[in-house]
């Protein structure tokens, strides 16, 4: 929101380029334009609206601003902008998409490429369309449900859209919206929580997209054709074993939306039933991580989400049984071929990561044998190490994390030992070949960032004394940066007060 004042409300370039190499004087002149005018609605006077009548917007490649129209009386505006070329638009208040006054509730373009080089008048006319309709299910009335039955939304190419009010839990499912004319995609926005208690008549995922070219008032009905999918969830072709707690739930996902089914429970036959719209779905078992926190491994349920089907086309109601395939993996964690020492400090964690981006951290206890055990979906994994929060130089462990094992195929229960490695690095920091001088504030520190791994900062160099460091790091290629202390930016010590690279590059 821009309130007209002495200077322009938008930003912009004063000079296209300015080369500064020596001391000098550079006077700069800001050019602006005061633009004012009257806004009309469909060629007539703007009606009053207690909730606001929207705003006129000015947008260029370098800046934008908006000026609100008064809620009553003449719809006049005035704004001062940087001289330049602008796209002029309207931005609705969003307070009433079914506005009886006919004011659109979303944003849209009014005029493009308008040159504003000097003070002047620019009257604008806001166009609107009133679209209404009914949402049906299989050609019939929308049935009553236990909760909100969703709504209809219209999304424009520019990203400015609007949605109807909720259809409530019963009664006719009809809507009315006032929008800026343009090309839209209409879709049904579902209430996913309806599937929490079973398989309702309505879909629990968004969809039913249809293009809508809205250039005049009219009717746009939407018919939903939901399908009901059900089945069993098994483990390696057999019954999903009973567990000490909830065995998770299925998640059906499209590119734009997802729905989670009811819990599979802790025991008994694992079944599901969901109401969806036809489409292609990725199906995942959302794991219950709490099953893996008691020390005993689950009998068959994974400790991390398991992708059961990457892309499943569903076009009609029917049965779809799903199989979970997990493996129990355990092993010892060593450092440079030796057991991990007990320092009393956190010894970090292992992380198992899949190609689809899913990952699972497994903490290493501060005392006792450095072993782990986990049940995960079968597949191919990268195994990495994540350092603890505190770095103990006396420990053999590295102070930062990084990759350890790559592309390990895990398809059967078994042992996978994880061999960590660390290298000691130490040195001295000088300033232009001389010892780092004393300073009235902390002199800064070094930061080591492993390419493809974690990073760590060495202890700061304090106020005075020899500037040395010592760290244990995961082997690999590093970028070394100077971490400056901004408090030294006005000091005469010449120590850099901002960070910058010293060695290495990020590629």
Short mmCIF file of C-alpha atoms in Angstrom, two decimals:
data_model
loop_
_atom_site.label_atom_id
_atom_site.label_comp_id
_atom_site.label_asym_id
_atom_site.label_seq_id
_atom_site.Cartn_x
_atom_site.Cartn_y
_atom_site.Cartn_z
CA UNK A 1 0.00 0.00 0.00
CA UNK A 2 1.39 3.35 -1.03
CA UNK A 3 0.44 6.68 0.55
CA UNK A 4 1.26 9.61 -1.68
CA UNK A 5 4.04 11.78 -0.29
CA UNK A 6 6.97 13.81 -1.49
CA UNK A 7 8.89 10.97 -3.14
CA UNK A 8 7.90 8.16 -5.52
CA UNK A 9 6.22 5.08 -4.05
CA UNK A 10 8.08 2.71 -6.39
CA UNK A 11 11.76 1.97 -6.74
CA UNK A 12 13.81 2.06 -9.91
CA UNK A 13 17.14 2.81 -11.53
CA UNK A 14 18.46 6.36 -11.41
CA UNK A 15 21.45 5.62 -13.63
CA UNK A 16 21.92 2.36 -15.58
CA UNK A 17 25.53 1.96 -14.43
CA UNK A 18 28.01 3.92 -12.38
CA UNK A 19 31.71 3.14 -12.28
CA UNK A 20 33.37 4.26 -9.06
CA UNK A 21 37.14 3.93 -8.85
CA UNK A 22 38.27 7.19 -7.21
CA UNK A 23 37.06 9.76 -4.72
CA UNK A 24 34.55 12.14 -6.28
CA UNK A 25 31.14 13.77 -6.34
CA UNK A 26 28.18 12.00 -7.95
CA UNK A 27 24.99 14.02 -8.04
CA UNK A 28 21.88 11.97 -8.82
CA UNK A 29 18.51 13.18 -10.07
CA UNK A 30 15.32 11.26 -9.26
CA UNK A 31 12.54 11.64 -11.84
CA UNK A 32 8.98 10.89 -10.79
CA UNK A 33 5.44 11.24 -12.09
CA UNK A 34 2.25 11.97 -10.16
CA UNK A 35 -0.59 9.92 -11.58
CA UNK A 36 -4.20 10.47 -10.59
CA UNK A 37 -7.55 9.53 -11.94
CA UNK A 38 -10.98 7.99 -11.46
CA UNK A 39 -11.74 4.29 -11.45
CA UNK A 40 -15.04 3.07 -12.86
CA UNK A 41 -16.66 -0.37 -12.72
CA UNK A 42 -17.98 -1.74 -16.01
CA UNK A 43 -18.06 1.82 -17.36
CA UNK A 44 -20.19 3.16 -14.50
CA UNK A 45 -19.48 4.80 -11.16
CA UNK A 46 -17.90 2.53 -8.56
CA UNK A 47 -20.52 1.49 -5.98
CA UNK A 48 -19.80 2.02 -2.29
CA UNK A 49 -18.47 -1.01 -0.38
CA UNK A 50 -17.99 -0.99 3.39
CA UNK A 51 -15.40 -3.76 3.17
CA UNK A 52 -13.22 -1.87 0.69
CA UNK A 53 -13.26 -1.37 -3.06
CA UNK A 54 -9.79 -2.69 -3.82
CA UNK A 55 -6.71 -0.91 -5.12
CA UNK A 56 -5.08 0.24 -8.35
CA UNK A 57 -1.61 -1.28 -8.82
CA UNK A 58 1.43 -0.08 -10.76
CA UNK A 59 4.14 -2.64 -11.57
CA UNK A 60 7.39 -2.36 -13.53
CA UNK A 61 10.45 -4.59 -13.79
CA UNK A 62 12.07 -2.64 -10.96
CA UNK A 63 9.27 -1.92 -8.51
CA UNK A 64 5.59 -1.92 -7.76
CA UNK A 65 3.07 -0.09 -5.60
CA UNK A 66 -0.66 -0.02 -4.92
CA UNK A 67 -3.05 2.76 -3.93
CA UNK A 68 -6.41 1.89 -2.33
CA UNK A 69 -9.68 3.28 -3.56
CA UNK A 70 -11.84 4.96 -0.91
CA UNK A 71 -14.70 2.80 0.37
CA UNK A 72 -17.35 5.34 -0.58
CA UNK A 73 -17.86 8.33 -2.80
CA UNK A 74 -15.96 8.97 -6.03
CA UNK A 75 -13.39 6.19 -6.66
CA UNK A 76 -10.44 8.51 -7.14
CA UNK A 77 -6.77 7.79 -6.60
CA UNK A 78 -3.41 9.57 -6.71
CA UNK A 79 0.06 8.13 -6.55
CA UNK A 80 3.62 9.27 -7.28
CA UNK A 81 5.87 6.71 -9.01
CA UNK A 82 9.32 6.66 -10.54
CA UNK A 83 9.11 7.80 -14.16
CA UNK A 84 8.94 4.72 -16.37
CA UNK A 85 6.72 2.16 -18.07
CA UNK A 86 4.13 0.32 -15.97
CA UNK A 87 1.51 -2.39 -16.12
CA UNK A 88 -1.59 -1.04 -14.40
CA UNK A 89 -3.88 -3.47 -12.63
CA UNK A 90 -6.66 -3.90 -10.11
CA UNK A 91 -6.37 -5.76 -6.81
CA UNK A 92 -9.61 -6.76 -5.12
CA UNK A 93 -10.09 -6.50 -1.38
CA UNK A 94 -10.82 -10.25 -1.12
CA UNK A 95 -13.48 -9.55 1.53
CA UNK A 96 -16.47 -10.65 -0.51
CA UNK A 97 -16.09 -12.78 -3.62
CA UNK A 98 -19.86 -12.88 -4.02
CA UNK A 99 -20.03 -9.07 -3.90
CA UNK A 100 -23.56 -7.84 -4.63
CA UNK A 101 -21.93 -4.62 -5.88
CA UNK A 102 -20.13 -6.59 -8.60
CA UNK A 103 -16.60 -5.65 -7.49
CA UNK A 104 -14.12 -8.46 -8.30
CA UNK A 105 -12.34 -9.96 -5.30
CA UNK A 106 -9.14 -11.02 -7.08
CA UNK A 107 -6.44 -9.22 -9.07
CA UNK A 108 -6.06 -8.69 -12.77
CA UNK A 109 -4.58 -6.51 -15.50
CA UNK A 110 -6.19 -3.25 -16.65
CA UNK A 111 -3.61 -1.74 -19.01
CA UNK A 112 -0.12 -2.86 -19.99
CA UNK A 113 2.96 -0.91 -21.04
CA UNK A 114 1.73 2.51 -19.90
CA UNK A 115 4.44 5.19 -20.16
CA UNK A 116 4.40 7.46 -17.10
CA UNK A 117 7.03 10.13 -17.74
CA UNK A 118 5.30 13.21 -16.30
CA UNK A 119 2.43 14.23 -14.04
CA UNK A 120 -0.92 13.40 -15.59
CA UNK A 121 -4.37 11.82 -15.42
CA UNK A 122 -5.01 8.13 -16.00
CA UNK A 123 -8.63 7.02 -15.64
CA UNK A 124 -9.16 3.26 -15.50
CA UNK A 125 -12.17 1.01 -15.93
CA UNK A 126 -12.37 -2.21 -13.93
CA UNK A 127 -14.17 -5.07 -15.64
CA UNK A 128 -15.78 -7.95 -13.75
CA UNK A 129 -17.67 -11.17 -14.42
CA UNK A 130 -20.17 -12.91 -12.18
CA UNK A 131 -19.84 -16.69 -12.39
CA UNK A 132 -22.15 -19.08 -10.59
CA UNK A 133 -22.90 -22.75 -10.67
CA UNK A 134 -23.68 -26.01 -8.94
CA UNK A 135 -21.36 -28.84 -7.92
CA UNK A 136 -22.81 -32.31 -8.45
CA UNK A 137 -21.55 -35.84 -7.79
CA UNK A 138 -22.02 -38.44 -10.53
CA UNK A 139 -24.55 -36.07 -12.07
CA UNK A 140 -26.68 -35.87 -8.92
CA UNK A 141 -26.92 -33.58 -5.89
CA UNK A 142 -23.90 -33.43 -3.59
CA UNK A 143 -24.66 -35.76 -0.67
CA UNK A 144 -24.51 -34.67 2.97
CA UNK A 145 -21.33 -35.48 4.91
CA UNK A 146 -20.15 -35.37 8.51
CA UNK A 147 -18.09 -32.24 7.83
CA UNK A 148 -17.30 -29.46 5.38
CA UNK A 149 -17.80 -30.65 1.78
CA UNK A 150 -15.12 -28.46 0.22
CA UNK A 151 -15.41 -25.60 -2.26
CA UNK A 152 -14.71 -24.52 -5.86
CA UNK A 153 -11.63 -22.44 -6.73
CA UNK A 154 -10.66 -20.50 -9.85
CA UNK A 155 -6.92 -20.04 -10.49
CA UNK A 156 -5.73 -17.51 -13.08
CA UNK A 157 -2.63 -17.72 -15.26
CA UNK A 158 -1.12 -14.83 -13.28
CA UNK A 159 -1.56 -16.74 -10.03
CA UNK A 160 -4.38 -14.56 -8.70
CA UNK A 161 -7.50 -16.58 -8.05
CA UNK A 162 -10.38 -16.94 -5.67
CA UNK A 163 -12.43 -19.64 -3.98
CA UNK A 164 -16.09 -19.92 -3.11
CA UNK A 165 -17.36 -20.27 0.42
CA UNK A 166 -17.50 -23.80 1.83
CA UNK A 167 -20.49 -25.90 0.77
CA UNK A 168 -21.13 -26.83 4.39
CA UNK A 169 -22.06 -30.33 5.47
CA UNK A 170 -25.47 -30.55 3.76
CA UNK A 171 -27.85 -28.84 1.36
CA UNK A 172 -27.38 -27.65 -2.24
CA UNK A 173 -23.76 -27.15 -3.29
CA UNK A 174 -23.93 -23.91 -5.23
CA UNK A 175 -21.65 -20.91 -5.47
CA UNK A 176 -21.31 -17.40 -6.90
CA UNK A 177 -18.11 -15.41 -7.46
CA UNK A 178 -17.23 -12.00 -8.92
CA UNK A 179 -13.84 -12.10 -10.67
CA UNK A 180 -11.66 -10.11 -13.04
CA UNK A 181 -12.29 -11.40 -16.60
CA UNK A 182 -9.63 -13.78 -17.87
CA UNK A 183 -8.53 -17.37 -18.39
CA UNK A 184 -8.85 -19.59 -15.35
CA UNK A 185 -8.58 -23.20 -14.30
CA UNK A 186 -11.46 -24.24 -12.06
CA UNK A 187 -11.01 -27.09 -9.61
CA UNK A 188 -12.68 -28.69 -6.64
CA UNK A 189 -10.87 -28.17 -3.34
CA UNK A 190 -11.63 -31.15 -1.10
CA UNK A 191 -11.80 -31.54 2.66
CA UNK A 192 -9.16 -34.21 3.32
CA UNK A 193 -10.34 -34.73 6.90
CA UNK A 194 -13.48 -36.50 5.61
CA UNK A 195 -11.31 -39.57 5.03
CA UNK A 196 -10.22 -39.63 8.68
CA UNK A 197 -13.31 -41.61 9.61
CA UNK A 198 -13.71 -43.81 6.53
CA UNK A 199 -14.57 -43.53 2.86
CA UNK A 200 -17.13 -40.73 2.31
CA UNK A 201 -19.13 -40.22 -0.86
CA UNK A 202 -17.02 -37.15 -1.66
CA UNK A 203 -13.38 -37.24 -2.77
CA UNK A 204 -10.71 -36.36 -0.19
CA UNK A 205 -8.23 -34.93 -2.73
CA UNK A 206 -8.41 -31.81 -4.90
CA UNK A 207 -8.98 -32.20 -8.61
CA UNK A 208 -11.57 -32.12 -11.40
CA UNK A 209 -9.65 -29.35 -13.15
CA UNK A 210 -11.36 -27.64 -16.09
CA UNK A 211 -10.33 -24.57 -18.10
CA UNK A 212 -12.71 -21.63 -17.74
CA UNK A 213 -12.50 -18.66 -20.09
CA UNK A 214 -14.46 -16.05 -18.17
CA UNK A 215 -15.25 -13.06 -20.38
CA UNK A 216 -18.89 -12.47 -19.45
CA UNK A 217 -21.37 -13.31 -16.71
CA UNK A 218 -22.40 -16.94 -16.87
CA UNK A 219 -22.90 -20.37 -15.34
CA UNK A 220 -20.08 -22.85 -14.72
CA UNK A 221 -21.23 -26.15 -13.22
CA UNK A 222 -18.79 -28.76 -11.90
CA UNK A 223 -19.51 -32.50 -11.76
CA UNK A 224 -17.37 -34.80 -9.63
CA UNK A 225 -16.83 -38.45 -10.51
CA UNK A 226 -15.16 -39.91 -7.39
CA UNK A 227 -13.95 -43.49 -7.13
CA UNK A 228 -13.58 -45.73 -4.08
CA UNK A 229 -10.34 -47.70 -3.67
CA UNK A 230 -9.78 -50.33 -0.98
CA UNK A 231 -7.50 -53.25 -0.24
CA UNK A 232 -5.11 -55.03 2.10
CA UNK A 233 -1.64 -53.96 3.16
CA UNK A 234 0.74 -56.91 3.40
CA UNK A 235 4.40 -57.48 4.30
CA UNK A 236 6.40 -59.40 1.71
CA UNK A 237 3.20 -61.06 0.53
CA UNK A 238 2.06 -62.10 4.00
CA UNK A 239 0.05 -60.44 6.74
CA UNK A 240 1.46 -57.17 8.08
CA UNK A 241 2.80 -58.20 11.53
CA UNK A 242 1.32 -56.87 14.74
CA UNK A 243 3.32 -54.11 16.43
CA UNK A 244 3.52 -52.43 19.82
CA UNK A 245 1.88 -49.31 18.35
CA UNK A 246 0.21 -47.81 15.30
CA UNK A 247 1.58 -49.32 12.07
CA UNK A 248 1.24 -46.07 10.13
CA UNK A 249 -1.17 -45.01 7.39
CA UNK A 250 -1.33 -44.87 3.60
CA UNK A 251 -0.88 -41.56 1.77
CA UNK A 252 -2.15 -41.15 -1.82
CA UNK A 253 -0.50 -38.17 -3.56
CA UNK A 254 -0.91 -36.40 -6.88
CA UNK A 255 1.40 -33.66 -8.15
CA UNK A 256 -0.71 -31.06 -6.35
CA UNK A 257 -2.45 -32.74 -3.42
CA UNK A 258 -2.43 -35.71 -1.07
CA UNK A 259 -4.71 -37.51 1.36
CA UNK A 260 -3.87 -39.69 4.34
CA UNK A 261 -6.04 -42.68 5.14
CA UNK A 262 -6.99 -43.99 8.55
CA UNK A 263 -4.36 -45.62 10.74
CA UNK A 264 -3.65 -49.28 10.00
CA UNK A 265 -3.85 -49.90 13.73
CA UNK A 266 -1.44 -51.88 15.88
CA UNK A 267 -2.75 -55.39 15.22
CA UNK A 268 -4.98 -57.47 13.02
CA UNK A 269 -5.55 -57.35 9.28
CA UNK A 270 -4.25 -54.10 7.76
CA UNK A 271 -6.92 -52.73 5.40
CA UNK A 272 -7.76 -49.33 3.94
CA UNK A 273 -10.53 -47.58 2.01
CA UNK A 274 -10.38 -44.11 0.43
CA UNK A 275 -12.49 -41.93 -1.86
CA UNK A 276 -10.44 -40.26 -4.59
CA UNK A 277 -10.82 -38.55 -7.94
CA UNK A 278 -9.55 -40.44 -11.00
CA UNK A 279 -5.87 -39.77 -11.63
CA UNK A 280 -2.32 -41.00 -11.16
CA UNK A 281 -1.12 -41.39 -7.59
CA UNK A 282 2.08 -42.06 -5.71
CA UNK A 283 1.25 -44.33 -2.77
CA UNK A 284 3.34 -44.17 0.40
CA UNK A 285 3.15 -45.85 3.77
CA UNK A 286 3.66 -43.02 6.26
CA UNK A 287 5.64 -44.69 9.03
CA UNK A 288 5.15 -44.39 12.76
CA UNK A 289 8.66 -43.43 13.88
CA UNK A 290 7.75 -44.06 17.52
CA UNK A 291 7.92 -47.80 16.83
CA UNK A 292 11.68 -47.45 16.51
CA UNK A 293 12.42 -45.47 19.66
CA UNK A 294 12.11 -48.21 22.29
CA UNK A 295 15.25 -50.17 21.34
CA UNK A 296 13.34 -53.14 19.91
CA UNK A 297 12.85 -53.20 16.15
CA UNK A 298 9.36 -53.37 14.65
CA UNK A 299 8.30 -56.78 13.34
CA UNK A 300 7.62 -55.54 9.83
CA UNK A 301 6.61 -51.87 9.82
CA UNK A 302 9.34 -49.49 8.58
CA UNK A 303 10.93 -46.76 10.70
CA UNK A 304 10.73 -44.36 7.73
CA UNK A 305 8.17 -43.70 5.03
CA UNK A 306 8.03 -46.39 2.36
CA UNK A 307 7.10 -45.67 -1.26
CA UNK A 308 4.88 -48.59 -2.25
CA UNK A 309 3.92 -47.45 -5.77
CA UNK A 310 5.62 -44.55 -7.56
CA UNK A 311 2.79 -43.97 -10.08
CA UNK A 312 -0.53 -45.80 -10.01
CA UNK A 313 -3.27 -44.86 -12.49
CA UNK A 314 -6.70 -45.06 -10.86
CA UNK A 315 -9.70 -44.59 -13.14
CA UNK A 316 -12.46 -46.67 -11.53
CA UNK A 317 -13.51 -48.00 -8.17
CA UNK A 318 -11.89 -51.29 -7.21
CA UNK A 319 -9.48 -53.25 -5.04
CA UNK A 320 -5.78 -52.43 -4.87
CA UNK A 321 -3.71 -54.55 -2.48
CA UNK A 322 -0.37 -53.07 -1.48
CA UNK A 323 2.78 -54.84 -0.28
CA UNK A 324 5.38 -53.40 2.11
CA UNK A 325 8.90 -54.82 1.83
CA UNK A 326 11.23 -53.94 4.70
CA UNK A 327 14.63 -55.14 5.91
CA UNK A 328 16.19 -55.18 9.37
CA UNK A 329 19.73 -53.75 9.23
CA UNK A 330 22.20 -53.51 12.10
CA UNK A 331 25.92 -53.03 12.57
CA UNK A 332 28.80 -51.37 14.35
CA UNK A 333 30.11 -47.84 13.87
CA UNK A 334 33.89 -47.50 13.90
CA UNK A 335 36.35 -44.64 13.44
CA UNK A 336 39.46 -45.29 11.39
CA UNK A 337 39.00 -49.02 12.04
CA UNK A 338 38.73 -48.70 15.84
CA UNK A 339 35.74 -48.66 18.23
CA UNK A 340 34.30 -45.24 19.07
CA UNK A 341 35.55 -43.87 22.37
CA UNK A 342 33.16 -42.82 25.13
CA UNK A 343 33.60 -39.10 25.74
CA UNK A 344 30.33 -38.42 27.51
CA UNK A 345 29.42 -36.10 24.61
CA UNK A 346 26.93 -36.90 21.84
CA UNK A 347 28.66 -39.01 19.22
CA UNK A 348 26.48 -37.82 16.37
CA UNK A 349 24.17 -39.85 14.16
CA UNK A 350 24.01 -41.96 11.03
CA UNK A 351 21.63 -40.94 8.24
CA UNK A 352 20.19 -43.42 5.74
CA UNK A 353 18.99 -41.60 2.58
CA UNK A 354 17.14 -42.82 -0.50
CA UNK A 355 17.17 -41.42 -4.02
CA UNK A 356 13.59 -40.13 -3.59
CA UNK A 357 14.80 -37.75 -0.87
CA UNK A 358 13.51 -39.70 2.12
CA UNK A 359 16.01 -40.05 4.95
CA UNK A 360 16.23 -41.33 8.51
CA UNK A 361 18.65 -40.22 11.23
CA UNK A 362 19.81 -42.85 13.74
CA UNK A 363 21.50 -41.43 16.82
CA UNK A 364 24.67 -42.94 18.29
CA UNK A 365 24.49 -43.14 22.09
CA UNK A 366 27.06 -41.15 24.08
CA UNK A 367 28.13 -44.28 25.94
CA UNK A 368 28.21 -47.99 25.39
CA UNK A 369 28.93 -49.89 22.18
CA UNK A 370 28.54 -47.78 19.03
CA UNK A 371 26.00 -50.00 17.32
CA UNK A 372 22.71 -49.38 15.58
CA UNK A 373 19.67 -51.36 14.43
CA UNK A 374 16.87 -50.17 12.19
CA UNK A 375 14.05 -51.48 9.99
CA UNK A 376 13.73 -49.63 6.69
CA UNK A 377 12.08 -50.18 3.29
CA UNK A 378 14.22 -52.31 1.02
CA UNK A 379 16.10 -50.31 -1.57
CA UNK A 380 19.34 -48.51 -2.35
CA UNK A 381 20.74 -46.12 0.25
CA UNK A 382 23.49 -43.62 0.89
CA UNK A 383 24.76 -43.67 4.45
CA UNK A 384 26.20 -40.52 5.97
CA UNK A 385 27.47 -39.29 9.31
CA UNK A 386 26.16 -36.23 11.17
CA UNK A 387 28.42 -34.78 13.83
CA UNK A 388 27.26 -33.99 17.35
CA UNK A 389 26.52 -30.44 18.44
CA UNK A 390 29.83 -30.10 20.30
CA UNK A 391 33.22 -30.77 18.79
CA UNK A 392 35.75 -32.44 21.12
CA UNK A 393 39.23 -32.30 19.59
CA UNK A 394 40.32 -35.05 21.97
CA UNK A 395 37.75 -37.37 20.40
CA UNK A 396 38.66 -39.36 17.32
CA UNK A 397 35.37 -38.39 15.68
CA UNK A 398 35.22 -35.70 12.98
CA UNK A 399 33.70 -32.35 13.92
CA UNK A 400 31.52 -32.29 10.80
CA UNK A 401 29.42 -34.81 8.92
CA UNK A 402 29.65 -36.17 5.42
CA UNK A 403 29.05 -39.17 3.17
CA UNK A 404 30.33 -42.57 4.31
CA UNK A 405 28.78 -45.28 2.10
CA UNK A 406 27.20 -44.75 -1.30
CA UNK A 407 24.45 -46.63 -3.16
CA UNK A 408 24.25 -49.61 -0.80
CA UNK A 409 21.64 -52.18 -1.89
CA UNK A 410 19.59 -53.41 1.08
CA UNK A 411 17.14 -56.12 0.08
CA UNK A 412 17.50 -58.70 2.87
CA UNK A 413 17.97 -58.59 6.64
CA UNK A 414 21.66 -58.36 7.51
CA UNK A 415 24.66 -56.57 8.96
CA UNK A 416 26.07 -53.31 7.61
CA UNK A 417 29.01 -51.90 9.55
CA UNK A 418 29.66 -48.18 9.05
CA UNK A 419 33.38 -47.22 8.98
CA UNK A 420 33.85 -43.53 9.77
CA UNK A 421 37.09 -41.74 8.94
CA UNK A 422 38.60 -38.51 10.23
CA UNK A 423 41.69 -36.45 9.47
CA UNK A 424 43.39 -33.95 11.75
CA UNK A 425 44.08 -30.50 10.38
CA UNK A 426 45.74 -27.60 12.16
CA UNK A 427 47.46 -24.37 11.26
CA UNK A 428 48.09 -20.71 11.86
CA UNK A 429 46.28 -17.68 10.45
CA UNK A 430 48.28 -14.62 9.47
CA UNK A 431 47.37 -11.23 8.05
CA UNK A 432 49.36 -10.30 4.93
CA UNK A 433 52.19 -12.56 6.07
CA UNK A 434 52.38 -11.18 9.62
CA UNK A 435 50.84 -12.47 12.87
CA UNK A 436 47.16 -11.62 13.32
CA UNK A 437 47.18 -8.42 15.40
CA UNK A 438 45.32 -7.91 18.64
CA UNK A 439 41.88 -6.31 18.47
CA UNK A 440 39.34 -4.83 20.89
CA UNK A 441 36.78 -7.51 19.94
CA UNK A 442 36.85 -11.13 18.85
CA UNK A 443 39.06 -11.43 15.78
CA UNK A 444 36.91 -13.97 13.91
CA UNK A 445 37.24 -17.65 13.01
CA UNK A 446 37.66 -20.12 10.16
CA UNK A 447 34.81 -22.17 8.74
CA UNK A 448 35.42 -25.44 6.87
CA UNK A 449 32.60 -26.56 4.53
CA UNK A 450 32.81 -30.04 3.00
CA UNK A 451 31.47 -30.23 -0.56
CA UNK A 452 28.47 -32.55 -0.35
CA UNK A 453 28.71 -32.70 3.44
CA UNK A 454 28.61 -30.74 6.65
CA UNK A 455 30.54 -27.71 7.82
CA UNK A 456 32.12 -26.60 11.07
CA UNK A 457 33.70 -23.44 12.46
CA UNK A 458 36.94 -23.60 14.39
CA UNK A 459 37.01 -21.87 17.80
CA UNK A 460 37.31 -18.10 17.48
CA UNK A 461 40.75 -16.49 17.74
CA UNK A 462 39.84 -14.26 20.68
CA UNK A 463 41.24 -10.78 21.23
CA UNK A 464 44.97 -11.48 21.08
CA UNK A 465 47.68 -14.10 20.90
CA UNK A 466 48.77 -16.52 18.23
CA UNK A 467 45.88 -17.27 15.84
CA UNK A 468 45.99 -21.06 15.56
CA UNK A 469 43.34 -23.71 15.01
CA UNK A 470 43.01 -27.49 15.21
CA UNK A 471 40.13 -29.65 13.98
CA UNK A 472 39.26 -33.22 13.04
CA UNK A 473 37.33 -33.35 9.78
CA UNK A 474 35.63 -35.83 7.51
CA UNK A 475 37.99 -36.44 4.54
CA UNK A 476 37.03 -34.66 1.32
CA UNK A 477 37.16 -31.39 -0.64
CA UNK A 478 36.54 -28.24 1.35
CA UNK A 479 35.81 -24.56 0.98
CA UNK A 480 37.57 -22.58 3.73
CA UNK A 481 36.04 -19.24 4.66
CA UNK A 482 37.01 -16.41 6.98
CA UNK A 483 34.21 -15.61 9.44
CA UNK A 484 34.62 -11.92 10.23
CA UNK A 485 33.34 -10.06 13.27
CA UNK A 486 31.22 -7.05 12.26
CA UNK A 487 32.18 -5.33 15.52
CA UNK A 488 35.65 -4.74 14.00
CA UNK A 489 34.38 -2.84 10.96
CA UNK A 490 35.35 0.49 12.50
CA UNK A 491 38.60 -0.73 14.08
CA UNK A 492 42.12 0.11 12.90
CA UNK A 493 43.48 -3.43 13.27
CA UNK A 494 42.94 -4.13 9.53
CA UNK A 495 41.40 -7.52 10.37
CA UNK A 496 38.61 -8.22 7.83
CA UNK A 497 35.23 -7.70 9.48
CA UNK A 498 33.15 -9.50 6.85
CA UNK A 499 33.34 -13.12 5.70
CA UNK A 500 34.99 -14.21 2.48
CA UNK A 501 36.52 -17.30 0.91
CA UNK A 502 40.16 -18.16 1.53
CA UNK A 503 40.64 -21.50 -0.21
CA UNK A 504 38.55 -23.74 -2.45
CA UNK A 505 35.38 -23.15 -4.43
CA UNK A 506 31.85 -24.55 -4.37
CA UNK A 507 32.07 -26.33 -7.75
#
